[in-house]
CSV table of C-alpha atoms (C1' of nucleotides) in Angstrom, one decimal:
chain,number,residue,atom,x,y,z
A,219,MET,CA,-0.3,-36.0,-17.1
A,220,SER,CA,-1.2,-34.1,-14.0
A,221,ASP,CA,-3.4,-31.0,-14.4
A,222,GLN,CA,-5.5,-32.8,-17.0
A,223,GLN,CA,-8.1,-33.9,-14.4
A,224,SER,CA,-10.2,-31.2,-13.0
A,225,ILE,CA,-12.9,-31.5,-10.3
A,226,PHE,CA,-15.2,-30.3,-13.0
A,227,THR,CA,-16.4,-32.4,-15.9
A,228,CYS,CA,-16.6,-29.4,-18.2
A,229,GLY,CA,-16.6,-25.6,-18.3
A,230,LEU,CA,-20.3,-25.4,-17.6
A,231,HIS,CA,-19.7,-27.4,-14.5
A,232,ALA,CA,-17.2,-24.9,-13.3
A,233,THR,CA,-19.5,-22.0,-14.0
A,234,LEU,CA,-22.2,-23.6,-12.1
A,235,ALA,CA,-20.0,-23.8,-9.1
A,236,LEU,CA,-20.1,-20.0,-8.9
A,237,ILE,CA,-23.7,-19.3,-9.9
A,238,GLY,CA,-25.4,-22.4,-8.7
A,239,SER,CA,-27.3,-20.8,-5.9
A,240,LYS,CA,-30.9,-19.8,-6.1
A,241,TRP,CA,-30.5,-16.0,-6.5
A,242,LYS,CA,-27.0,-15.5,-7.8
A,243,PRO,CA,-27.7,-15.3,-11.5
A,244,LEU,CA,-30.4,-12.8,-10.7
A,245,ILE,CA,-28.3,-10.8,-8.4
A,246,LEU,CA,-25.5,-10.6,-11.0
A,247,THR,CA,-27.8,-9.6,-13.7
A,248,PHE,CA,-29.4,-6.8,-11.7
A,249,LEU,CA,-25.9,-5.5,-10.8
A,250,GLY,CA,-25.1,-5.7,-14.5
A,251,GLN,CA,-27.6,-2.9,-15.0
A,252,LYS,CA,-26.0,-0.7,-12.4
A,253,SER,CA,-24.4,-0.8,-9.0
A,254,ARG,CA,-27.0,-1.1,-6.3
A,255,ARG,CA,-27.4,-0.6,-2.6
A,256,TYR,CA,-28.5,-3.4,-0.4
A,257,GLY,CA,-32.1,-2.2,-0.2
A,258,GLU,CA,-32.4,-1.9,-3.9
A,259,LEU,CA,-31.1,-5.4,-4.4
A,260,LYS,CA,-33.5,-6.7,-1.9
A,261,ARG,CA,-36.4,-5.2,-3.7
A,262,SER,CA,-35.2,-6.4,-7.0
A,263,VAL,CA,-34.6,-9.9,-6.0
A,264,ARG,CA,-37.7,-9.9,-4.0
A,265,ASP,CA,-38.5,-13.2,-2.2
A,266,ALA,CA,-35.0,-13.7,-1.0
A,267,SER,CA,-34.7,-13.3,2.7
A,268,ASP,CA,-32.0,-11.1,4.2
A,269,LYS,CA,-30.1,-14.1,5.4
A,270,VAL,CA,-29.9,-15.7,2.0
A,271,LEU,CA,-29.3,-12.5,0.1
A,272,ILE,CA,-26.4,-11.5,2.3
A,273,GLN,CA,-25.0,-15.0,2.2
A,274,HIS,CA,-25.1,-15.0,-1.6
A,275,LEU,CA,-23.6,-11.6,-1.7
A,276,LYS,CA,-20.7,-12.7,0.5
A,277,GLU,CA,-20.0,-15.7,-1.6
A,278,LEU,CA,-20.1,-13.7,-4.8
A,279,GLU,CA,-17.7,-11.3,-3.2
A,280,ALA,CA,-15.4,-14.1,-2.1
A,281,ASP,CA,-15.4,-15.4,-5.6
A,282,GLY,CA,-14.3,-12.1,-6.9
A,283,LEU,CA,-17.4,-11.4,-8.9
A,284,ILE,CA,-18.6,-8.4,-7.0
A,285,VAL,CA,-17.3,-5.8,-4.7
A,286,ARG,CA,-18.8,-4.3,-1.6
A,287,THR,CA,-18.3,-0.7,-0.8
A,288,ASP,CA,-19.2,0.5,2.6
A,289,PHE,CA,-19.4,4.3,2.7
A,290,GLY,CA,-19.2,4.3,6.5
A,291,GLU,CA,-22.0,6.8,6.7
A,292,VAL,CA,-24.9,7.1,9.2
A,293,PRO,CA,-27.3,5.8,8.4
A,294,PRO,CA,-25.4,2.9,6.8
A,295,ARG,CA,-24.9,3.0,3.1
A,296,VAL,CA,-23.4,0.1,1.2
A,297,GLU,CA,-23.1,-0.4,-2.5
A,298,TYR,CA,-22.5,-3.6,-4.5
A,299,ALA,CA,-21.0,-3.6,-7.9
A,300,LEU,CA,-19.7,-6.0,-10.5
A,301,THR,CA,-15.9,-6.5,-10.9
A,302,PRO,CA,-14.6,-6.9,-14.4
A,303,PHE,CA,-14.6,-10.6,-13.7
A,304,GLY,CA,-18.2,-10.4,-12.7
A,305,GLU,CA,-19.0,-8.4,-15.8
A,306,SER,CA,-17.6,-11.0,-18.1
A,307,LEU,CA,-19.8,-13.6,-16.4
A,308,VAL,CA,-22.9,-11.4,-16.8
A,309,ALA,CA,-22.1,-11.1,-20.4
A,310,ALA,CA,-22.1,-14.9,-20.7
A,311,LEU,CA,-25.4,-14.9,-18.9
A,312,LYS,CA,-27.1,-12.6,-21.4
A,313,PRO,CA,-28.0,-15.2,-23.9
A,314,LEU,CA,-30.0,-17.0,-21.2
A,315,CYS,CA,-31.8,-13.8,-20.4
A,316,SER,CA,-32.7,-13.3,-24.0
A,317,TRP,CA,-33.7,-16.9,-24.5
A,318,GLY,CA,-36.0,-16.6,-21.5
A,319,GLU,CA,-37.5,-13.4,-22.8
A,320,GLU,CA,-38.2,-15.0,-26.2
A,321,ASN,CA,-39.8,-18.0,-24.7
A,322,ARG,CA,-41.3,-16.6,-21.6
A,323,THR,CA,-44.9,-17.1,-22.7
A,324,GLU,CA,-44.3,-20.8,-23.5
A,325,ILE,CA,-42.4,-21.4,-20.3
A,326,GLU,CA,-44.9,-19.6,-18.2
A,327,ALA,CA,-47.7,-21.6,-19.7
A,328,SER,CA,-46.2,-25.0,-19.1
A,329,LYS,CA,-45.1,-24.0,-15.6
A,330,VAL,CA,-48.4,-22.6,-14.6
A,331,ALA,CA,-50.2,-25.5,-16.2
A,332,SER,CA,-48.3,-28.2,-14.4
A,333,ARG,CA,-49.6,-27.1,-11.1
A,334,THR,CA,-47.2,-24.3,-10.3
A,335,ARG,CA,-44.6,-26.5,-8.7
A,336,ARG,CA,-41.9,-24.9,-6.7
A,337,ILE,CA,-38.5,-25.2,-8.3
A,338,PRO,CA,-35.5,-26.7,-7.1
A,339,VAL,CA,-32.3,-25.9,-8.8
A,340,ASN,CA,-29.4,-27.4,-7.1
A,341,HIS,CA,-26.2,-28.1,-8.9
A,342,PRO,CA,-22.9,-29.8,-8.9
A,343,MET,CA,-20.1,-28.8,-6.7
A,344,ALA,CA,-19.2,-25.4,-5.6
B,32,MET,CA,-52.8,-3.7,-19.0
B,33,SER,CA,-53.1,-7.3,-18.3
B,34,ASP,CA,-50.4,-9.7,-19.6
B,35,GLN,CA,-47.7,-7.3,-18.6
B,36,GLN,CA,-47.1,-9.0,-15.3
B,37,SER,CA,-45.4,-12.3,-15.4
B,38,ILE,CA,-44.6,-14.7,-12.6
B,39,PHE,CA,-41.0,-14.1,-13.6
B,40,THR,CA,-39.1,-10.9,-12.9
B,41,CYS,CA,-37.0,-11.2,-16.1
B,42,GLY,CA,-36.1,-13.5,-18.9
B,43,LEU,CA,-33.3,-15.1,-16.9
B,44,HIS,CA,-35.8,-15.9,-14.2
B,45,ALA,CA,-37.9,-17.8,-16.7
B,46,THR,CA,-35.0,-19.7,-18.0
B,47,LEU,CA,-34.0,-20.7,-14.5
B,48,ALA,CA,-37.4,-22.2,-14.1
B,49,LEU,CA,-36.4,-24.8,-16.7
B,50,ILE,CA,-32.8,-25.5,-15.9
B,51,GLY,CA,-32.7,-24.7,-12.2
B,52,SER,CA,-32.1,-28.2,-11.1
B,53,LYS,CA,-28.8,-29.7,-10.2
B,54,TRP,CA,-28.0,-31.7,-13.3
B,55,LYS,CA,-30.2,-30.2,-16.0
B,56,PRO,CA,-27.7,-27.8,-17.6
B,57,LEU,CA,-25.2,-30.6,-17.7
B,58,ILE,CA,-27.6,-33.1,-19.1
B,59,LEU,CA,-28.7,-30.7,-21.8
B,60,THR,CA,-25.1,-29.9,-22.7
B,61,PHE,CA,-24.2,-33.6,-23.0
B,62,LEU,CA,-27.2,-34.2,-25.2
B,63,GLY,CA,-26.1,-31.2,-27.2
B,64,GLN,CA,-23.0,-33.2,-28.3
B,65,LYS,CA,-25.1,-36.1,-29.5
B,66,SER,CA,-28.1,-38.2,-28.6
B,67,ARG,CA,-27.3,-40.6,-25.8
B,68,ARG,CA,-28.7,-43.7,-24.2
B,69,TYR,CA,-29.6,-43.7,-20.6
B,70,GLY,CA,-26.4,-45.5,-19.5
B,71,GLU,CA,-24.2,-43.1,-21.4
B,72,LEU,CA,-25.9,-40.2,-19.7
B,73,LYS,CA,-25.5,-41.8,-16.4
B,74,ARG,CA,-21.8,-42.1,-16.9
B,75,SER,CA,-21.4,-38.6,-18.2
B,76,VAL,CA,-23.3,-36.9,-15.5
B,77,ARG,CA,-21.7,-39.2,-12.9
B,78,ASP,CA,-22.6,-38.5,-9.3
B,79,ALA,CA,-26.3,-38.3,-10.1
B,80,SER,CA,-28.3,-41.1,-8.8
B,81,ASP,CA,-30.7,-43.0,-11.0
B,82,LYS,CA,-33.6,-41.5,-9.2
B,83,VAL,CA,-32.5,-38.0,-9.7
B,84,LEU,CA,-31.3,-38.5,-13.2
B,85,ILE,CA,-34.6,-40.0,-14.3
B,86,GLN,CA,-36.5,-37.4,-12.5
B,87,HIS,CA,-34.7,-34.6,-14.3
B,88,LEU,CA,-35.0,-36.4,-17.6
B,89,LYS,CA,-38.8,-36.6,-17.2
B,90,GLU,CA,-39.1,-33.0,-16.3
B,91,LEU,CA,-36.9,-31.9,-19.3
B,92,GLU,CA,-39.2,-34.0,-21.5
B,93,ALA,CA,-42.3,-32.6,-20.0
B,94,ASP,CA,-40.9,-29.1,-20.7
B,95,GLY,CA,-40.4,-30.0,-24.3
B,96,LEU,CA,-36.6,-29.7,-24.2
B,97,ILE,CA,-35.8,-33.4,-24.9
B,98,VAL,CA,-37.4,-36.4,-26.4
B,99,ARG,CA,-37.3,-40.0,-25.2
B,100,THR,CA,-37.2,-42.8,-27.7
B,101,ASP,CA,-37.9,-46.3,-26.5
B,102,PHE,CA,-36.8,-48.8,-29.1
B,103,GLY,CA,-38.8,-51.5,-27.5
B,104,GLU,CA,-35.9,-53.9,-27.7
B,105,VAL,CA,-34.6,-56.6,-25.4
B,106,PRO,CA,-32.5,-55.8,-23.7
B,107,PRO,CA,-34.0,-52.3,-23.2
B,108,ARG,CA,-32.7,-49.5,-25.3
B,109,VAL,CA,-33.7,-45.9,-24.8
B,110,GLU,CA,-32.3,-42.8,-26.3
B,111,TYR,CA,-32.6,-39.2,-25.3
B,112,ALA,CA,-32.2,-36.4,-27.7
B,113,LEU,CA,-32.7,-32.6,-27.8
B,114,THR,CA,-35.7,-31.1,-29.4
B,115,PRO,CA,-35.2,-28.0,-31.5
B,116,PHE,CA,-36.4,-26.1,-28.5
B,117,GLY,CA,-33.8,-27.8,-26.4
B,118,GLU,CA,-31.2,-27.1,-29.0
B,119,SER,CA,-31.9,-23.4,-28.8
B,120,LEU,CA,-31.5,-23.5,-25.1
B,121,VAL,CA,-28.2,-25.3,-25.3
B,122,ALA,CA,-27.0,-22.7,-27.7
B,123,ALA,CA,-27.7,-20.1,-25.1
B,124,LEU,CA,-25.9,-22.2,-22.6
B,125,LYS,CA,-22.7,-22.3,-24.7
B,126,PRO,CA,-21.3,-18.9,-23.5
B,127,LEU,CA,-21.4,-20.2,-19.9
B,128,CYS,CA,-19.5,-23.3,-20.9
B,129,SER,CA,-16.8,-21.2,-22.6
B,130,TRP,CA,-16.6,-18.8,-19.8
B,131,GLY,CA,-16.1,-21.7,-17.4
B,132,GLU,CA,-13.4,-23.2,-19.6
B,133,GLU,CA,-11.6,-19.9,-19.8
B,134,ASN,CA,-11.7,-19.4,-16.0
B,135,ARG,CA,-11.6,-22.9,-14.9
B,136,THR,CA,-8.2,-22.7,-13.2
B,137,GLU,CA,-9.2,-19.6,-11.3
B,138,ILE,CA,-12.5,-21.0,-10.2
B,139,GLU,CA,-11.1,-24.3,-9.2
B,140,ALA,CA,-8.4,-22.7,-7.1
B,141,SER,CA,-10.8,-20.6,-5.1
B,142,LYS,CA,-13.2,-23.4,-4.7
B,143,VAL,CA,-10.7,-25.8,-3.6
B,144,ALA,CA,-9.1,-23.3,-1.3
B,145,SER,CA,-12.3,-22.5,0.5
B,146,ARG,CA,-12.5,-25.9,1.9
B,147,THR,CA,-14.3,-27.7,-1.0
B,148,ARG,CA,-17.8,-26.8,0.1
B,149,ARG,CA,-20.6,-28.6,-1.5
B,150,ILE,CA,-22.7,-26.5,-3.7
B,151,PRO,CA,-26.2,-25.6,-3.6
B,152,VAL,CA,-27.9,-24.1,-6.5
B,153,ASN,CA,-31.5,-23.7,-6.0
B,154,HIS,CA,-33.5,-21.2,-7.9
B,155,PRO,CA,-36.6,-19.2,-8.2
B,156,MET,CA,-39.8,-20.9,-9.3
B,157,ALA,CA,-40.3,-23.6,-11.7
C,16,DC,C1',-30.3,1.1,6.7
C,17,DT,C1',-27.5,-2.9,6.6
C,18,DG,C1',-26.9,-6.6,8.3
C,19,DG,C1',-25.8,-10.6,12.3
C,20,DA,C1',-27.6,-14.6,14.8
C,21,DT,C1',-31.1,-18.3,15.5
C,22,DC,C1',-34.3,-21.5,14.7
C,23,DC,C1',-36.9,-24.3,11.5
C,24,DT,C1',-38.4,-27.0,7.6
C,25,DA,C1',-39.3,-28.0,3.0
C,26,DT,C1',-37.4,-30.7,-0.3
C,27,DA,C1',-33.8,-31.9,-3.5
C,28,DA,C1',-31.0,-35.3,-3.8
C,29,DG,C1',-28.3,-39.6,-2.4
C,30,DA,C1',-28.3,-44.7,-1.3
C,31,DT,C1',-30.1,-49.1,-1.8
C,32,DA,C1',-32.6,-52.8,-3.3
C,33,DC,C1',-35.6,-54.6,-6.7
C,34,DT,C1',-38.1,-55.5,-11.4
C,35,DG,C1',-39.5,-56.2,-16.5
D,265,DC,C1',-30.4,-52.1,-19.7
D,266,DA,C1',-33.5,-48.9,-18.0
D,267,DG,C1',-35.8,-47.8,-14.9
D,268,DT,C1',-39.1,-47.9,-10.0
D,269,DA,C1',-39.9,-47.8,-5.2
D,270,DT,C1',-38.5,-46.5,-0.5
D,271,DC,C1',-36.1,-44.6,3.0
D,272,DT,C1',-33.0,-41.1,4.8
D,273,DT,C1',-30.4,-37.1,5.1
D,274,DA,C1',-28.2,-32.9,4.0
D,275,DT,C1',-28.7,-28.3,3.5
D,276,DA,C1',-30.4,-24.4,1.1
D,277,DG,C1',-33.4,-21.3,2.0
D,278,DG,C1',-37.1,-18.8,4.8
D,279,DA,C1',-38.9,-16.3,9.1
D,280,DT,C1',-37.9,-13.7,13.0
D,281,DC,C1',-35.8,-11.0,16.2
D,282,DC,C1',-32.1,-8.2,17.3
D,283,DA,C1',-28.2,-4.6,16.7
D,284,DG,C1',-24.6,-1.0,15.2
DNA sequence: CTGGATCCTATAAGATACTG
DNA sequence: CAGTATCTTATAGGATCCAG
Protein backbone atom coordinates (compact mmCIF):
# COMPACT_ATOMS: atom_id res chain seq x y z
CA MET A 1 0.00 0.00 0.00
CA SER A 2 2.60 2.45 -0.99
CA ASP A 3 3.68 2.65 -4.59
CA GLN A 4 0.14 2.19 -5.74
CA GLN A 5 -0.46 5.88 -6.11
CA SER A 6 1.30 7.61 -8.90
CA ILE A 7 1.36 11.24 -9.82
CA PHE A 8 -0.18 10.09 -13.06
CA THR A 9 -3.76 9.01 -13.45
CA CYS A 10 -2.87 6.53 -16.18
CA GLY A 11 -0.20 5.50 -18.64
CA LEU A 12 -1.22 8.07 -21.14
CA HIS A 13 -0.87 10.71 -18.52
CA ALA A 14 2.70 9.66 -17.96
CA THR A 15 3.48 9.65 -21.64
CA LEU A 16 2.09 13.11 -22.03
CA ALA A 17 4.49 14.29 -19.40
CA LEU A 18 7.27 13.56 -21.87
CA ILE A 19 5.79 14.60 -25.17
CA GLY A 20 3.36 17.22 -24.04
CA SER A 21 5.14 20.15 -25.57
CA LYS A 22 4.29 21.73 -28.83
CA TRP A 23 6.98 20.26 -31.05
CA LYS A 24 8.20 17.17 -29.26
CA PRO A 25 6.08 14.59 -31.03
CA LEU A 26 7.11 16.07 -34.34
CA ILE A 27 10.77 16.21 -33.41
CA LEU A 28 10.75 12.61 -32.31
CA THR A 29 9.02 11.48 -35.45
CA PHE A 30 11.47 13.30 -37.67
CA LEU A 31 14.37 11.77 -35.79
CA GLY A 32 12.65 8.46 -36.21
CA GLN A 33 13.33 8.66 -39.91
CA LYS A 34 17.00 9.31 -39.39
CA SER A 35 19.44 11.22 -37.25
CA ARG A 36 19.51 14.86 -38.10
CA ARG A 37 21.62 17.91 -37.63
CA TYR A 38 20.25 20.94 -35.90
CA GLY A 39 19.67 22.81 -39.12
CA GLU A 40 17.77 19.96 -40.71
CA LEU A 41 15.55 19.68 -37.71
CA LYS A 42 14.89 23.37 -37.77
CA ARG A 43 13.81 23.16 -41.37
CA SER A 44 11.66 20.12 -40.74
CA VAL A 45 9.86 21.43 -37.75
CA ARG A 46 9.59 24.82 -39.34
CA ASP A 47 7.75 27.45 -37.32
CA ALA A 48 9.56 26.59 -34.14
CA SER A 49 11.96 29.28 -33.00
CA ASP A 50 15.54 28.47 -32.08
CA LYS A 51 14.82 29.05 -28.46
CA VAL A 52 11.92 26.66 -28.31
CA LEU A 53 13.50 24.05 -30.50
CA ILE A 54 16.63 23.92 -28.42
CA GLN A 55 14.66 23.94 -25.24
CA HIS A 56 12.65 20.95 -26.38
CA LEU A 57 15.74 19.15 -27.57
CA LYS A 58 17.36 19.59 -24.20
CA GLU A 59 14.37 18.26 -22.38
CA LEU A 60 14.11 15.30 -24.68
CA GLU A 61 17.75 14.61 -24.02
CA ALA A 62 17.31 14.98 -20.29
CA ASP A 63 14.46 12.51 -20.48
CA GLY A 64 16.67 10.02 -22.22
CA LEU A 65 14.75 10.01 -25.45
CA ILE A 66 17.43 11.44 -27.68
CA VAL A 67 21.19 11.88 -27.70
CA ARG A 68 23.16 14.85 -28.84
CA THR A 69 26.48 14.34 -30.53
CA ASP A 70 28.81 17.27 -30.89
CA PHE A 71 31.50 16.56 -33.45
CA GLY A 72 33.57 19.45 -32.21
CA GLU A 73 34.25 20.59 -35.71
CA VAL A 74 34.50 24.04 -37.16
CA PRO A 75 32.07 25.10 -38.30
CA PRO A 76 29.97 23.45 -35.62
CA ARG A 77 28.31 20.20 -36.39
CA VAL A 78 25.87 18.57 -34.05
CA GLU A 79 23.66 15.61 -34.60
CA TYR A 80 20.58 14.46 -32.78
CA ALA A 81 19.44 10.85 -32.72
CA LEU A 82 16.92 8.69 -30.94
CA THR A 83 17.96 6.45 -28.09
CA PRO A 84 16.43 2.98 -27.93
CA PHE A 85 14.05 4.41 -25.37
CA GLY A 86 13.12 7.15 -27.78
CA GLU A 87 12.66 4.66 -30.56
CA SER A 88 10.19 2.70 -28.54
CA LEU A 89 8.21 5.86 -27.99
CA VAL A 90 8.27 6.76 -31.65
CA ALA A 91 6.93 3.31 -32.39
CA ALA A 92 4.02 3.99 -30.08
CA LEU A 93 3.51 7.28 -31.86
CA LYS A 94 3.17 5.69 -35.26
CA PRO A 95 -0.53 4.85 -35.01
CA LEU A 96 -1.28 8.49 -34.44
CA CYS A 97 0.69 9.38 -37.54
CA SER A 98 -1.24 6.86 -39.59
CA TRP A 99 -4.53 7.93 -38.14
CA GLY A 100 -3.74 11.49 -39.05
CA GLU A 101 -2.78 10.51 -42.59
CA GLU A 102 -5.98 8.60 -43.09
CA ASN A 103 -8.15 11.38 -41.80
CA ARG A 104 -6.13 14.31 -42.90
CA THR A 105 -8.63 15.58 -45.38
CA GLU A 106 -11.45 15.50 -42.89
CA ILE A 107 -9.41 17.10 -40.19
CA GLU A 108 -8.10 19.78 -42.45
CA ALA A 109 -11.56 20.61 -43.70
CA SER A 110 -13.03 21.10 -40.26
CA LYS A 111 -10.05 23.00 -39.02
CA VAL A 112 -9.95 25.33 -41.97
CA ALA A 113 -13.69 25.73 -41.87
CA SER A 114 -13.82 26.74 -38.26
CA ARG A 115 -11.89 29.91 -38.93
CA THR A 116 -8.39 28.52 -38.74
CA ARG A 117 -8.00 28.86 -35.05
CA ARG A 118 -4.59 28.55 -33.56
CA ILE A 119 -4.15 25.51 -31.45
CA PRO A 120 -3.36 25.12 -27.96
CA VAL A 121 -2.21 21.79 -26.72
CA ASN A 122 -1.18 21.97 -23.21
CA HIS A 123 -1.18 18.95 -21.05
CA PRO A 124 -1.05 17.50 -17.62
CA MET A 125 2.07 17.52 -15.57
CA ALA A 126 5.57 17.05 -16.81
CA MET B 1 -0.29 19.61 -58.49
CA SER B 2 -2.71 21.22 -56.15
CA ASP B 3 -3.97 19.28 -53.17
CA GLN B 4 -0.52 18.02 -52.51
CA GLN B 5 0.24 20.73 -50.01
CA SER B 6 -1.47 20.50 -46.68
CA ILE B 7 -1.42 22.83 -43.76
CA PHE B 8 0.06 19.90 -41.89
CA THR B 9 3.59 18.67 -42.30
CA CYS B 10 2.57 15.10 -41.62
CA GLY B 11 -0.16 12.88 -40.29
CA LEU B 12 0.93 13.35 -36.74
CA HIS B 13 0.71 17.06 -37.20
CA ALA B 14 -2.91 16.69 -38.24
CA THR B 15 -3.72 14.47 -35.31
CA LEU B 16 -2.21 16.92 -32.91
CA ALA B 17 -4.54 19.54 -34.24
CA LEU B 18 -7.37 17.57 -32.69
CA ILE B 19 -5.88 16.35 -29.46
CA GLY B 20 -3.35 19.05 -28.79
CA SER B 21 -5.05 20.50 -25.77
CA LYS B 22 -4.18 19.73 -22.22
CA TRP B 23 -6.93 17.30 -21.33
CA LYS B 24 -8.24 15.99 -24.62
CA PRO B 25 -6.24 12.77 -24.82
CA LEU B 26 -7.26 11.97 -21.29
CA ILE B 27 -10.91 12.77 -21.88
CA LEU B 28 -11.00 10.60 -24.95
CA THR B 29 -9.34 7.73 -23.18
CA PHE B 30 -11.75 7.88 -20.28
CA LEU B 31 -14.67 7.92 -22.66
CA GLY B 32 -13.08 4.98 -24.39
CA GLN B 33 -13.79 2.92 -21.31
CA LYS B 34 -17.43 3.85 -21.29
CA SER B 35 -19.78 6.74 -21.78
CA ARG B 36 -19.72 9.11 -18.87
CA ARG B 37 -21.74 11.87 -17.36
CA TYR B 38 -20.25 15.28 -16.89
CA GLY B 39 -19.63 14.76 -13.21
CA GLU B 40 -17.83 11.49 -13.72
CA LEU B 41 -15.61 13.03 -16.31
CA LYS B 42 -14.82 15.88 -14.00
CA ARG B 43 -13.77 13.48 -11.30
CA SER B 44 -11.72 11.39 -13.69
CA VAL B 45 -9.84 14.20 -15.26
CA ARG B 46 -9.48 15.93 -11.95
CA ASP B 47 -7.50 19.16 -11.96
CA ALA B 48 -9.32 20.49 -14.96
CA SER B 49 -11.62 23.37 -14.15
CA ASP B 50 -15.22 23.39 -15.33
CA LYS B 51 -14.44 26.06 -17.80
CA VAL B 52 -11.62 24.20 -19.47
CA LEU B 53 -13.30 20.84 -19.33
CA ILE B 54 -16.43 22.11 -21.02
CA GLN B 55 -14.43 24.02 -23.52
CA HIS B 56 -12.55 20.91 -24.51
CA LEU B 57 -15.71 18.85 -24.61
CA LYS B 58 -17.28 21.31 -26.99
CA GLU B 59 -14.32 21.28 -29.27
CA LEU B 60 -14.18 17.51 -29.29
CA GLU B 61 -17.85 17.49 -30.18
CA ALA B 62 -17.35 20.05 -32.91
CA ASP B 63 -14.60 17.89 -34.32
CA GLY B 64 -16.92 14.92 -34.43
CA LEU B 65 -15.01 12.87 -31.91
CA ILE B 66 -17.67 12.73 -29.23
CA VAL B 67 -21.41 13.21 -28.90
CA ARG B 68 -23.29 14.92 -26.15
CA THR B 69 -26.66 13.59 -25.07
CA ASP B 70 -28.89 15.74 -22.95
CA PHE B 71 -31.63 13.69 -21.33
CA GLY B 72 -33.60 16.78 -20.51
CA GLU B 73 -34.23 15.53 -17.03
CA VAL B 74 -34.38 17.31 -13.73
CA PRO B 75 -31.95 17.36 -12.21
CA PRO B 76 -29.89 17.69 -15.38
CA ARG B 77 -28.32 14.60 -16.82
CA VAL B 78 -25.93 14.73 -19.72
CA GLU B 79 -23.82 11.99 -21.13
CA TYR B 80 -20.77 12.10 -23.32
CA ALA B 81 -19.76 9.24 -25.58
CA LEU B 82 -17.30 8.54 -28.35
CA THR B 83 -18.39 8.55 -31.96
CA PRO B 84 -16.99 5.85 -34.24
CA PHE B 85 -14.52 8.47 -35.40
CA GLY B 86 -13.52 9.11 -31.83
CA GLU B 87 -13.19 5.43 -31.18
CA SER B 88 -10.76 5.03 -34.00
CA LEU B 89 -8.67 7.78 -32.53
CA VAL B 90 -8.72 6.26 -29.09
CA ALA B 91 -7.53 3.03 -30.62
CA ALA B 92 -4.57 4.86 -32.07
CA LEU B 93 -3.95 6.36 -28.67
CA LYS B 94 -3.73 3.00 -26.96
CA PRO B 95 -0.06 2.34 -27.70
CA LEU B 96 0.84 5.55 -25.94
CA CYS B 97 -1.13 4.44 -22.91
CA SER B 98 0.66 1.12 -22.86
CA TRP B 99 4.02 2.72 -23.38
CA GLY B 100 3.35 5.01 -20.48
CA GLU B 101 2.31 2.13 -18.27
CA GLU B 102 5.42 0.19 -19.07
CA ASN B 103 7.72 3.08 -18.43
CA ARG B 104 5.78 4.81 -15.75
CA THR B 105 8.32 4.22 -13.03
CA GLU B 106 11.16 5.58 -15.09
CA ILE B 107 9.19 8.57 -16.24
CA GLU B 108 7.97 9.37 -12.79
CA ALA B 109 11.44 9.16 -11.35
CA SER B 110 12.95 11.59 -13.81
CA LYS B 111 10.03 13.94 -13.59
CA VAL B 112 10.00 14.03 -9.84
CA ALA B 113 13.74 14.36 -9.75
CA SER B 114 13.86 17.36 -12.01
CA ARG B 115 11.97 19.45 -9.49
CA THR B 116 8.44 18.55 -10.50
CA ARG B 117 8.09 21.09 -13.18
CA ARG B 118 4.68 21.83 -14.52
CA ILE B 119 4.17 20.74 -18.04
CA PRO B 120 3.38 22.56 -21.05
CA VAL B 121 2.18 20.78 -24.09
CA ASN B 122 1.19 23.13 -26.75
CA HIS B 123 1.16 22.07 -30.29
CA PRO B 124 1.03 23.04 -33.89
CA MET B 125 -2.10 24.38 -35.45
CA ALA B 126 -5.63 23.37 -34.74
C1' DC C 1 26.50 26.51 -37.99
C1' DT C 2 24.80 25.87 -33.42
C1' DG C 3 23.17 27.80 -30.16
C1' DG C 4 22.84 31.39 -25.62
C1' DA C 5 20.46 35.36 -23.59
C1' DT C 6 16.62 38.68 -23.51
C1' DC C 7 12.48 40.61 -23.99
C1' DC C 8 7.62 40.22 -25.01
C1' DT C 9 2.92 38.56 -25.47
C1' DA C 10 -0.67 35.60 -26.83
C1' DT C 11 -3.56 32.57 -24.74
C1' DA C 12 -4.50 28.33 -22.44
C1' DA C 13 -5.90 27.34 -18.35
C1' DG C 14 -7.13 28.04 -13.27
C1' DA C 15 -10.29 30.21 -9.61
C1' DT C 16 -14.55 31.82 -8.23
C1' DA C 17 -19.16 32.93 -8.13
C1' DC C 18 -23.54 32.29 -10.10
C1' DT C 19 -27.78 30.10 -12.69
C1' DG C 20 -31.57 27.04 -14.82
C1' DC D 1 -26.30 18.46 -11.87
C1' DA D 2 -24.41 20.74 -15.60
C1' DG D 3 -22.96 24.22 -16.99
C1' DT D 4 -21.90 30.01 -17.82
C1' DA D 5 -19.61 34.22 -17.05
C1' DT D 6 -15.66 36.92 -15.49
C1' DC D 7 -11.36 37.84 -13.99
C1' DT D 8 -6.55 36.72 -13.48
C1' DT D 9 -2.29 34.59 -14.16
C1' DA D 10 1.16 31.42 -15.52
C1' DT D 11 4.07 30.28 -19.02
C1' DA D 12 4.87 28.30 -23.40
C1' DG D 13 6.34 29.94 -27.20
C1' DG D 14 7.97 33.64 -30.63
C1' DA D 15 11.30 37.43 -32.17
C1' DT D 16 15.71 39.36 -32.04
C1' DC D 17 20.23 40.14 -31.28
C1' DC D 18 24.49 38.22 -30.08
C1' DA D 19 28.51 34.67 -29.84
C1' DG D 20 31.94 30.71 -30.07
